[in-house]
Amino acid sequence: QQQVKQSPQSLIVQKGGISIINCAYENTAFDYFPWYQQFPGKGPALLIAIRPDVSEKKEGRFTISFNKSAKQFSLHIMDSQPGDSATYFCAASLSGGYNKLIFGAGTRLAVHP
Amino acid sequence: GAGVSQTPSNKVTEKGKYVELRCDPISGHTALYWYRQSLGQGPEFLIYFQGTGAADDSGLPNDRFFAVRPEGSVSTLKIQRTERGDSAVYLCASSLSPGTEQYFGPGTRLTVT
């Protein structure tokens, strides 16, 4: 009930391409879905987040697509750049209090020039 | 302003020893979280503090792990009788209030030999 499953484990994209990372969750009570970006030796940093009352949220080159009926959400990185090379984590939590984040296993993205 | 800081950045200890890991949250942040990140995995929730009290310690793996936040600011994660399986990066995060964005520190890499 608490799992968040993330795929792919690793991803290689050419500069300018679209990176797509997918996540699926089990607990239908989850209502906050953030994506974090982590560089080596650093802590995760919030990239973008969505709540289930909308199906899509866009911030610059980053878009979250959310499918409530399928219990899936995905991150799209448009015009991927070498500086986007990092590990990306999806997460989910219950609101109505504090955000105890349940993370996916991560996707290591490499953007080649 | 300063972000979340954690000390030490690296800690190597022998099996059976006691360790303390320190977290300095962002000034004014009332909520503090500890997570553990094993190699190639996403962070796993350990404990959440609201002010001085541990509001949720459901993620602590066993009674060898303990955390305190005596003055509602700095927190210390304490691990007794360390085991090789405790080796991981221990991340601290803080947020202005419960349910708001969590800001992560760089983590403490603990290696138990």
mmCIF file of C-alpha atoms in Angstrom:
data_model
loop_
_atom_site.group_PDB
_atom_site.id
_atom_site.type_symbol
_atom_site.label_atom_id
_atom_site.label_comp_id
_atom_site.label_asym_id
_atom_site.label_seq_id
_atom_site.Cartn_x
_atom_site.Cartn_y
_atom_site.Cartn_z
ATOM 1 C CA GLN A 1 0.000 0.000 0.000
ATOM 2 C CA GLN A 2 2.899 2.329 0.597
ATOM 3 C CA GLN A 3 4.952 1.603 -2.511
ATOM 4 C CA VAL A 4 5.805 3.955 -5.308
ATOM 5 C CA LYS A 5 7.264 2.184 -8.330
ATOM 6 C CA GLN A 6 9.484 4.138 -10.698
ATOM 7 C CA SER A 7 10.803 3.349 -14.176
ATOM 8 C CA PRO A 8 13.124 3.249 -15.970
ATOM 9 C CA GLN A 9 16.061 2.715 -13.645
ATOM 10 C CA SER A 10 18.317 4.596 -16.047
ATOM 11 C CA LEU A 11 17.786 6.705 -19.132
ATOM 12 C CA ILE A 12 20.048 8.088 -21.834
ATOM 13 C CA VAL A 13 18.776 10.975 -23.944
ATOM 14 C CA GLN A 14 20.412 13.132 -26.572
ATOM 15 C CA LYS A 15 20.622 16.864 -26.014
ATOM 16 C CA GLY A 16 17.393 18.507 -27.127
ATOM 17 C CA GLY A 17 15.370 15.328 -26.721
ATOM 18 C CA ILE A 18 12.494 14.545 -24.360
ATOM 19 C CA SER A 19 13.153 12.615 -21.157
ATOM 20 C CA ILE A 20 10.197 10.680 -19.745
ATOM 21 C CA ILE A 21 10.134 9.041 -16.322
ATOM 22 C CA ASN A 22 7.147 7.129 -15.019
ATOM 23 C CA CYS A 23 5.800 6.319 -11.578
ATOM 24 C CA ALA A 24 2.914 4.254 -10.272
ATOM 25 C CA TYR A 25 1.450 4.199 -6.806
ATOM 26 C CA GLU A 26 -0.863 1.919 -4.881
ATOM 27 C CA ASN A 27 -2.351 3.953 -2.068
ATOM 28 C CA THR A 28 -5.352 5.850 -3.411
ATOM 29 C CA ALA A 29 -5.200 8.126 -0.377
ATOM 30 C CA PHE A 30 -2.005 9.760 -1.648
ATOM 31 C CA ASP A 31 -2.730 13.276 -2.772
ATOM 32 C CA TYR A 32 0.598 15.018 -3.202
ATOM 33 C CA PHE A 33 3.074 13.913 -5.878
ATOM 34 C CA PRO A 34 6.422 15.724 -6.049
ATOM 35 C CA TRP A 35 9.454 15.103 -8.207
ATOM 36 C CA TYR A 36 12.941 15.596 -6.803
ATOM 37 C CA GLN A 37 16.263 16.086 -8.589
ATOM 38 C CA GLN A 38 19.452 14.901 -6.946
ATOM 39 C CA PHE A 39 23.029 15.567 -8.033
ATOM 40 C CA PRO A 40 25.904 13.446 -6.700
ATOM 41 C CA GLY A 41 26.841 14.412 -3.153
ATOM 42 C CA LYS A 42 23.806 16.637 -2.747
ATOM 43 C CA GLY A 43 20.433 16.220 -1.142
ATOM 44 C CA PRO A 44 17.273 15.938 -3.247
ATOM 45 C CA ALA A 45 15.783 19.242 -4.408
ATOM 46 C CA LEU A 46 12.124 19.760 -5.230
ATOM 47 C CA LEU A 47 11.613 20.163 -8.969
ATOM 48 C CA ILE A 48 7.861 20.256 -9.444
ATOM 49 C CA ALA A 49 4.810 18.840 -7.686
ATOM 50 C CA ILE A 50 1.177 18.087 -8.489
ATOM 51 C CA ARG A 51 -2.031 17.324 -6.647
ATOM 52 C CA PRO A 52 -4.688 15.000 -8.128
ATOM 53 C CA ASP A 53 -7.192 17.735 -8.876
ATOM 54 C CA VAL A 54 -5.309 18.538 -12.096
ATOM 55 C CA SER A 55 -4.058 16.238 -14.854
ATOM 56 C CA GLU A 56 -1.029 18.246 -15.885
ATOM 57 C CA LYS A 57 1.326 20.859 -14.488
ATOM 58 C CA LYS A 58 4.049 22.626 -16.404
ATOM 59 C CA GLU A 59 6.963 24.668 -15.109
ATOM 60 C CA GLY A 60 9.417 25.723 -17.778
ATOM 61 C CA ARG A 61 10.814 22.615 -19.466
ATOM 62 C CA PHE A 62 9.362 20.302 -16.810
ATOM 63 C CA THR A 63 5.845 18.840 -17.003
ATOM 64 C CA ILE A 64 4.040 16.402 -14.737
ATOM 65 C CA SER A 65 1.241 14.337 -16.268
ATOM 66 C CA PHE A 66 -1.123 12.713 -13.791
ATOM 67 C CA ASN A 67 -3.588 9.869 -14.425
ATOM 68 C CA LYS A 68 -5.671 9.344 -11.309
ATOM 69 C CA SER A 69 -7.655 6.360 -12.596
ATOM 70 C CA ALA A 70 -4.477 4.510 -13.571
ATOM 71 C CA LYS A 71 -2.662 5.643 -10.412
ATOM 72 C CA GLN A 72 0.256 6.793 -12.514
ATOM 73 C CA PHE A 73 2.172 10.010 -12.992
ATOM 74 C CA SER A 74 5.118 10.951 -15.125
ATOM 75 C CA LEU A 75 7.777 13.614 -15.523
ATOM 76 C CA HIS A 76 8.587 14.988 -18.955
ATOM 77 C CA ILE A 77 11.726 17.039 -19.488
ATOM 78 C CA MET A 78 11.546 18.900 -22.769
ATOM 79 C CA ASP A 79 14.659 20.040 -24.645
ATOM 80 C CA SER A 80 16.846 17.986 -22.300
ATOM 81 C CA GLN A 81 20.253 19.515 -21.538
ATOM 82 C CA PRO A 82 23.504 17.976 -20.264
ATOM 83 C CA GLY A 83 22.972 19.961 -17.050
ATOM 84 C CA ASP A 84 19.803 17.935 -16.467
ATOM 85 C CA SER A 85 21.944 14.832 -15.953
ATOM 86 C CA ALA A 86 21.057 13.743 -12.416
ATOM 87 C CA THR A 87 18.976 11.208 -10.527
ATOM 88 C CA TYR A 88 15.257 11.918 -10.420
ATOM 89 C CA PHE A 89 12.910 10.627 -7.741
ATOM 90 C CA CYS A 90 9.156 10.620 -7.745
ATOM 91 C CA ALA A 91 7.409 10.616 -4.398
ATOM 92 C CA ALA A 92 3.946 10.554 -2.917
ATOM 93 C CA SER A 93 2.421 11.514 0.384
ATOM 94 C CA LEU A 94 -0.760 12.105 2.279
ATOM 95 C CA SER A 95 -1.652 15.696 2.938
ATOM 96 C CA GLY A 96 -3.759 16.933 5.800
ATOM 97 C CA GLY A 97 -0.778 17.213 8.088
ATOM 98 C CA TYR A 98 2.861 16.758 7.378
ATOM 99 C CA ASN A 99 4.314 15.302 4.192
ATOM 100 C CA LYS A 100 5.785 11.904 4.996
ATOM 101 C CA LEU A 101 7.274 11.316 1.579
ATOM 102 C CA ILE A 102 7.335 7.843 0.056
ATOM 103 C CA PHE A 103 9.984 7.828 -2.667
ATOM 104 C CA GLY A 104 10.457 5.760 -5.787
ATOM 105 C CA ALA A 105 13.801 4.048 -6.362
ATOM 106 C CA GLY A 106 15.054 6.752 -8.707
ATOM 107 C CA THR A 107 15.986 7.180 -12.367
ATOM 108 C CA ARG A 108 19.509 8.058 -13.369
ATOM 109 C CA LEU A 109 19.304 10.377 -16.374
ATOM 110 C CA ALA A 110 22.258 11.042 -18.651
ATOM 111 C CA VAL A 111 21.855 13.688 -21.353
ATOM 112 C CA HIS A 112 24.517 13.373 -24.020
ATOM 113 C CA PRO A 113 25.651 16.455 -25.960
ATOM 114 C CA GLY B 1 20.241 32.310 3.246
ATOM 115 C CA ALA B 2 21.793 29.159 4.617
ATOM 116 C CA GLY B 3 20.215 25.849 3.761
ATOM 117 C CA VAL B 4 19.973 22.695 5.840
ATOM 118 C CA SER B 5 23.398 21.657 7.052
ATOM 119 C CA GLN B 6 24.480 18.247 8.274
ATOM 120 C CA THR B 7 27.598 17.181 10.094
ATOM 121 C CA PRO B 8 29.735 15.275 9.650
ATOM 122 C CA SER B 9 29.574 14.870 5.888
ATOM 123 C CA ASN B 10 31.215 11.471 6.204
ATOM 124 C CA LYS B 11 31.488 9.110 9.157
ATOM 125 C CA VAL B 12 33.315 5.811 9.241
ATOM 126 C CA THR B 13 32.807 3.701 12.328
ATOM 127 C CA GLU B 14 33.397 0.162 13.450
ATOM 128 C CA LYS B 15 30.607 -2.329 13.952
ATOM 129 C CA GLY B 16 29.207 -2.062 17.439
ATOM 130 C CA LYS B 17 30.133 1.581 17.986
ATOM 131 C CA TYR B 18 27.795 4.486 18.770
ATOM 132 C CA VAL B 19 27.371 7.406 16.354
ATOM 133 C CA GLU B 20 25.622 10.759 16.380
ATOM 134 C CA LEU B 21 24.603 12.619 13.253
ATOM 135 C CA ARG B 22 23.676 16.290 13.462
ATOM 136 C CA CYS B 23 21.187 18.341 11.468
ATOM 137 C CA ASP B 24 20.875 22.130 11.478
ATOM 138 C CA PRO B 25 17.590 23.060 9.799
ATOM 139 C CA ILE B 26 16.808 26.287 8.037
ATOM 140 C CA SER B 27 16.201 28.998 10.626
ATOM 141 C CA GLY B 28 12.533 29.290 11.510
ATOM 142 C CA HIS B 29 11.537 25.911 10.105
ATOM 143 C CA THR B 30 9.382 24.114 12.634
ATOM 144 C CA ALA B 31 9.172 20.736 10.905
ATOM 145 C CA LEU B 32 12.200 18.453 10.635
ATOM 146 C CA TYR B 33 12.527 15.067 8.983
ATOM 147 C CA TRP B 34 15.155 12.345 8.862
ATOM 148 C CA TYR B 35 15.422 9.969 5.906
ATOM 149 C CA ARG B 36 17.853 7.186 5.071
ATOM 150 C CA GLN B 37 19.076 6.591 1.532
ATOM 151 C CA SER B 38 20.744 3.316 0.690
ATOM 152 C CA LEU B 39 22.900 3.015 -2.412
ATOM 153 C CA GLY B 40 20.792 3.102 -5.568
ATOM 154 C CA GLN B 41 17.547 3.645 -3.665
ATOM 155 C CA GLY B 42 15.227 6.498 -2.882
ATOM 156 C CA PRO B 43 15.191 8.069 0.568
ATOM 157 C CA GLU B 44 13.200 6.211 3.216
ATOM 158 C CA PHE B 45 11.393 8.094 5.972
ATOM 159 C CA LEU B 46 12.712 7.606 9.484
ATOM 160 C CA ILE B 47 11.218 10.221 11.802
ATOM 161 C CA TYR B 48 9.387 13.560 11.804
ATOM 162 C CA PHE B 49 9.596 16.307 14.419
ATOM 163 C CA GLN B 50 7.163 19.144 14.871
ATOM 164 C CA GLY B 51 8.905 21.500 17.247
ATOM 165 C CA THR B 52 10.625 19.515 19.973
ATOM 166 C CA GLY B 53 8.450 16.435 19.797
ATOM 167 C CA ALA B 54 8.753 13.390 17.570
ATOM 168 C CA ALA B 55 5.324 13.328 15.962
ATOM 169 C CA ASP B 56 6.002 10.228 13.880
ATOM 170 C CA ASP B 57 8.872 7.809 14.477
ATOM 171 C CA SER B 58 7.308 4.931 12.557
ATOM 172 C CA GLY B 59 10.240 4.706 10.139
ATOM 173 C CA LEU B 60 12.941 4.037 12.726
ATOM 174 C CA PRO B 61 14.068 0.482 11.945
ATOM 175 C CA ASN B 62 14.607 -0.671 15.538
ATOM 176 C CA ASP B 63 15.372 0.525 19.034
ATOM 177 C CA ARG B 64 19.050 1.120 18.212
ATOM 178 C CA PHE B 65 17.942 4.296 16.444
ATOM 179 C CA PHE B 66 16.886 7.372 18.377
ATOM 180 C CA ALA B 67 16.560 11.043 17.512
ATOM 181 C CA VAL B 68 16.142 14.202 19.553
ATOM 182 C CA ARG B 69 15.402 17.857 18.927
ATOM 183 C CA PRO B 70 15.541 19.347 22.423
ATOM 184 C CA GLU B 71 15.138 23.024 21.554
ATOM 185 C CA GLY B 72 13.072 22.706 18.426
ATOM 186 C CA SER B 73 15.939 23.540 16.093
ATOM 187 C CA VAL B 74 19.026 21.309 15.822
ATOM 188 C CA SER B 75 18.359 17.582 15.728
ATOM 189 C CA THR B 76 20.634 14.650 16.434
ATOM 190 C CA LEU B 77 20.124 11.138 15.120
ATOM 191 C CA LYS B 78 21.737 8.591 17.396
ATOM 192 C CA ILE B 79 22.577 5.030 16.418
ATOM 193 C CA GLN B 80 23.705 2.528 19.036
ATOM 194 C CA ARG B 81 25.605 -0.701 18.395
ATOM 195 C CA THR B 82 26.009 0.073 14.724
ATOM 196 C CA GLU B 83 25.727 -2.733 12.197
ATOM 197 C CA ARG B 84 27.101 -2.962 8.661
ATOM 198 C CA GLY B 85 23.539 -2.765 7.379
ATOM 199 C CA ASP B 86 23.263 0.737 8.843
ATOM 200 C CA SER B 87 25.666 1.993 6.166
ATOM 201 C CA ALA B 88 23.787 4.580 4.103
ATOM 202 C CA VAL B 89 23.398 8.301 3.534
ATOM 203 C CA TYR B 90 21.310 9.876 6.263
ATOM 204 C CA LEU B 91 19.377 12.881 4.994
ATOM 205 C CA CYS B 92 17.765 15.604 7.025
ATOM 206 C CA ALA B 93 15.058 17.899 5.684
ATOM 207 C CA SER B 94 13.172 20.818 7.151
ATOM 208 C CA SER B 95 10.062 22.714 6.191
ATOM 209 C CA LEU B 96 8.597 26.007 7.319
ATOM 210 C CA SER B 97 5.515 24.261 8.625
ATOM 211 C CA PRO B 98 3.968 20.785 8.322
ATOM 212 C CA GLY B 99 2.890 20.014 4.776
ATOM 213 C CA THR B 100 5.038 22.640 3.077
ATOM 214 C CA GLU B 101 8.054 22.054 0.836
ATOM 215 C CA GLN B 102 10.826 20.022 2.385
ATOM 216 C CA TYR B 103 14.379 21.291 1.909
ATOM 217 C CA PHE B 104 17.012 18.597 2.136
ATOM 218 C CA GLY B 105 20.531 18.816 3.460
ATOM 219 C CA PRO B 106 23.496 17.190 1.689
ATOM 220 C CA GLY B 107 23.396 14.174 3.974
ATOM 221 C CA THR B 108 25.860 12.295 6.147
ATOM 222 C CA ARG B 109 27.411 9.245 4.542
ATOM 223 C CA LEU B 110 27.755 6.607 7.275
ATOM 224 C CA THR B 111 30.002 3.623 6.671
ATOM 225 C CA VAL B 112 30.099 0.840 9.243
ATOM 226 C CA THR B 113 33.115 -1.437 8.839
#
